[in-house]
Amino acid sequence: KLEMVERRWATTRKHKGRRRRRNRKNRRYSAAHRGLGLVYGKENEFQMALHAMGKAKDDASSGEQKALAYVGFMQIYTLRKNSGWLEQVEARYKDALRWKTDIPEAYFYMGMAYKNADRIADAEQSFNQVIKLNGNLVIEAKKELTALKNPK
């Protein structure tokens, strides 16, 4: 009986280790799926882009990864610009901020969407928020603000 219990315990430990490794891989896949979704979006393969972004969201293991997946959706909707695109971007923006409030990428790409929709005051506000957070995309936000103030 003791051998049987030991064997069962060893088997259980072995399977738990596999499960942990599988979960660790998925964390890495979230960023990969997000990148793939953006590539598909830039190639105008929007169904594939949205599918990949959905996988990025599902594989996300942290609030930041979830928020970045929603930012990816924002980027795809801005590229696609179908009917109601700005409302879709705003909805995903709110989703991103629910997962992480201080994520400069959400503010930056919301600013880009507002810029594309000719909502200049809203775009400026979003770009200023990126600068206030003083994280990623500060240089890009400053360039966008300069472009908004000095249109060609």
GROMACS .gro file of C-alpha atoms in nm:
model
  152
    1LYS     CA    1   0.000   0.000   0.000
    2LEU     CA    2   0.280   0.242   0.082
    3GLU     CA    3   0.431   0.200  -0.267
    4MET     CA    4   0.095   0.276  -0.423
    5VAL     CA    5   0.053   0.596  -0.219
    6GLU     CA    6   0.410   0.708  -0.302
    7ARG     CA    7   0.355   0.640  -0.673
    8ARG     CA    8   0.029   0.835  -0.670
    9TRP     CA    9   0.196   1.127  -0.488
   10ALA     CA   10   0.483   1.129  -0.742
   11THR     CA   11   0.237   1.124  -1.032
   12THR     CA   12   0.039   1.412  -0.884
   13ARG     CA   13   0.355   1.618  -0.836
   14LYS     CA   14   0.464   1.546  -1.193
   15HIS     CA   15   0.130   1.662  -1.338
   16LYS     CA   16   0.126   1.978  -1.124
   17GLY     CA   17   0.469   2.067  -1.261
   18ARG     CA   18   0.344   2.026  -1.617
   19ARG     CA   19   0.046   2.246  -1.545
   20ARG     CA   20   0.269   2.518  -1.400
   21ARG     CA   21   0.499   2.507  -1.703
   22ARG     CA   22   0.202   2.526  -1.939
   23ASN     CA   23   0.069   2.833  -1.755
   24ARG     CA   24   0.412   2.995  -1.768
   25LYS     CA   25   0.419   2.954  -2.147
   26ASN     CA   26   0.079   3.119  -2.183
   27ARG     CA   27   0.208   3.435  -2.014
   28ARG     CA   28   0.460   3.470  -2.292
   29TYR     CA   29   0.201   3.400  -2.559
   30SER     CA   30  -0.008   3.703  -2.468
   31ALA     CA   31   0.254   3.946  -2.600
   32ALA     CA   32   0.316   3.727  -2.905
   33HIS     CA   33  -0.054   3.715  -2.992
   34ARG     CA   34  -0.079   4.091  -2.940
   35GLY     CA   35   0.209   4.150  -3.182
   36LEU     CA   36   0.061   3.909  -3.435
   37GLY     CA   37  -0.274   4.085  -3.411
   38LEU     CA   38  -0.112   4.420  -3.486
   39VAL     CA   39   0.071   4.276  -3.787
   40TYR     CA   40  -0.254   4.133  -3.922
   41GLY     CA   41  -0.424   4.468  -3.861
   42LYS     CA   42  -0.159   4.656  -4.058
   43GLU     CA   43  -0.209   4.407  -4.341
   44ASN     CA   44  -0.586   4.477  -4.333
   45GLU     CA   45  -0.659   4.121  -4.219
   46PHE     CA   46  -0.895   4.241  -3.949
   47GLN     CA   47  -1.070   3.912  -3.868
   48MET     CA   48  -0.733   3.747  -3.806
   49ALA     CA   49  -0.618   4.055  -3.613
   50LEU     CA   50  -0.919   4.047  -3.382
   51HIS     CA   51  -0.883   3.672  -3.332
   52ALA     CA   52  -0.516   3.707  -3.233
   53MET     CA   53  -0.597   3.995  -3.000
   54GLY     CA   54  -0.869   3.784  -2.837
   55LYS     CA   55  -0.608   3.515  -2.773
   56ALA     CA   56  -0.376   3.779  -2.626
   57LYS     CA   57  -0.653   3.885  -2.388
   58ASP     CA   58  -0.733   3.525  -2.293
   59ASP     CA   59  -0.366   3.435  -2.235
   60ALA     CA   60  -0.295   3.746  -2.026
   61SER     CA   61  -0.184   3.656  -1.677
   62SER     CA   62  -0.165   4.005  -1.526
   63GLY     CA   63  -0.369   4.322  -1.525
   64GLU     CA   64  -0.108   4.495  -1.735
   65GLN     CA   65  -0.116   4.224  -2.003
   66LYS     CA   66  -0.499   4.239  -2.010
   67ALA     CA   67  -0.484   4.617  -2.043
   68LEU     CA   68  -0.230   4.593  -2.327
   69ALA     CA   69  -0.454   4.345  -2.508
   70TYR     CA   70  -0.739   4.597  -2.490
   71VAL     CA   71  -0.499   4.864  -2.620
   72GLY     CA   72  -0.430   4.628  -2.910
   73PHE     CA   73  -0.802   4.616  -2.984
   74MET     CA   74  -0.802   4.996  -2.980
   75GLN     CA   75  -0.525   5.002  -3.241
   76ILE     CA   76  -0.705   4.754  -3.466
   77TYR     CA   77  -1.036   4.943  -3.451
   78THR     CA   78  -0.850   5.266  -3.535
   79LEU     CA   79  -0.687   5.100  -3.836
   80ARG     CA   80  -1.014   4.943  -3.954
   81LYS     CA   81  -1.233   5.254  -3.913
   82ASN     CA   82  -1.562   5.083  -3.985
   83SER     CA   83  -1.897   5.214  -3.869
   84GLY     CA   84  -1.887   5.306  -3.500
   85TRP     CA   85  -1.509   5.260  -3.475
   86LEU     CA   86  -1.452   5.548  -3.233
   87GLU     CA   87  -1.713   5.414  -2.991
   88GLN     CA   88  -1.542   5.074  -3.007
   89VAL     CA   89  -1.206   5.235  -2.933
   90GLU     CA   90  -1.351   5.429  -2.639
   91ALA     CA   91  -1.508   5.111  -2.498
   92ARG     CA   92  -1.178   4.920  -2.516
   93TYR     CA   93  -1.001   5.223  -2.365
   94LYS     CA   94  -1.230   5.200  -2.063
   95ASP     CA   95  -1.166   4.824  -2.044
   96ALA     CA   96  -0.789   4.883  -2.048
   97LEU     CA   97  -0.812   5.139  -1.768
   98ARG     CA   98  -1.021   4.899  -1.558
   99TRP     CA   99  -0.725   4.660  -1.559
  100LYS     CA  100  -0.449   4.922  -1.515
  101THR     CA  101  -0.512   5.293  -1.466
  102ASP     CA  102  -0.161   5.421  -1.526
  103ILE     CA  103  -0.094   5.265  -1.866
  104PRO     CA  104   0.044   5.528  -2.107
  105GLU     CA  105  -0.027   5.312  -2.413
  106ALA     CA  106  -0.403   5.339  -2.354
  107TYR     CA  107  -0.388   5.718  -2.335
  108PHE     CA  108  -0.156   5.744  -2.634
  109TYR     CA  109  -0.368   5.529  -2.867
  110MET     CA  110  -0.686   5.698  -2.748
  111GLY     CA  111  -0.518   6.025  -2.846
  112MET     CA  112  -0.433   5.881  -3.187
  113ALA     CA  113  -0.795   5.774  -3.234
  114TYR     CA  114  -0.920   6.121  -3.137
  115LYS     CA  115  -0.668   6.273  -3.377
  116ASN     CA  116  -0.797   6.050  -3.658
  117ALA     CA  117  -1.153   6.156  -3.570
  118ASP     CA  118  -1.052   6.526  -3.572
  119ARG     CA  119  -1.131   6.565  -3.201
  120ILE     CA  120  -0.821   6.774  -3.140
  121ALA     CA  121  -0.896   6.891  -2.783
  122ASP     CA  122  -0.957   6.532  -2.671
  123ALA     CA  123  -0.640   6.419  -2.848
  124GLU     CA  124  -0.437   6.687  -2.672
  125GLN     CA  125  -0.578   6.583  -2.336
  126SER     CA  126  -0.485   6.218  -2.398
  127PHE     CA  127  -0.131   6.303  -2.513
  128ASN     CA  128  -0.084   6.529  -2.209
  129GLN     CA  129  -0.187   6.239  -1.986
  130VAL     CA  130   0.090   6.025  -2.143
  131ILE     CA  131   0.343   6.298  -2.059
  132LYS     CA  132   0.204   6.330  -1.706
  133LEU     CA  133   0.250   5.955  -1.647
  134ASN     CA  134   0.611   5.994  -1.762
  135GLY     CA  135   0.642   5.635  -1.885
  136ASN     CA  136   0.645   5.482  -2.230
  137LEU     CA  137   0.563   5.692  -2.537
  138VAL     CA  138   0.645   6.035  -2.387
  139ILE     CA  139   0.859   6.132  -2.687
  140GLU     CA  140   0.589   6.017  -2.929
  141ALA     CA  141   0.318   6.204  -2.735
  142LYS     CA  142   0.523   6.525  -2.746
  143LYS     CA  143   0.567   6.485  -3.123
  144GLU     CA  144   0.192   6.434  -3.165
  145LEU     CA  145   0.116   6.742  -2.955
  146THR     CA  146   0.357   6.948  -3.166
  147ALA     CA  147   0.192   6.818  -3.485
  148LEU     CA  148  -0.153   6.907  -3.349
  149LYS     CA  149  -0.043   7.261  -3.264
  150ASN     CA  150   0.143   7.314  -3.593
  151PRO     CA  151  -0.066   7.141  -3.864
  152LYS     CA  152   0.090   7.137  -4.208
   0.00000   0.00000   0.00000
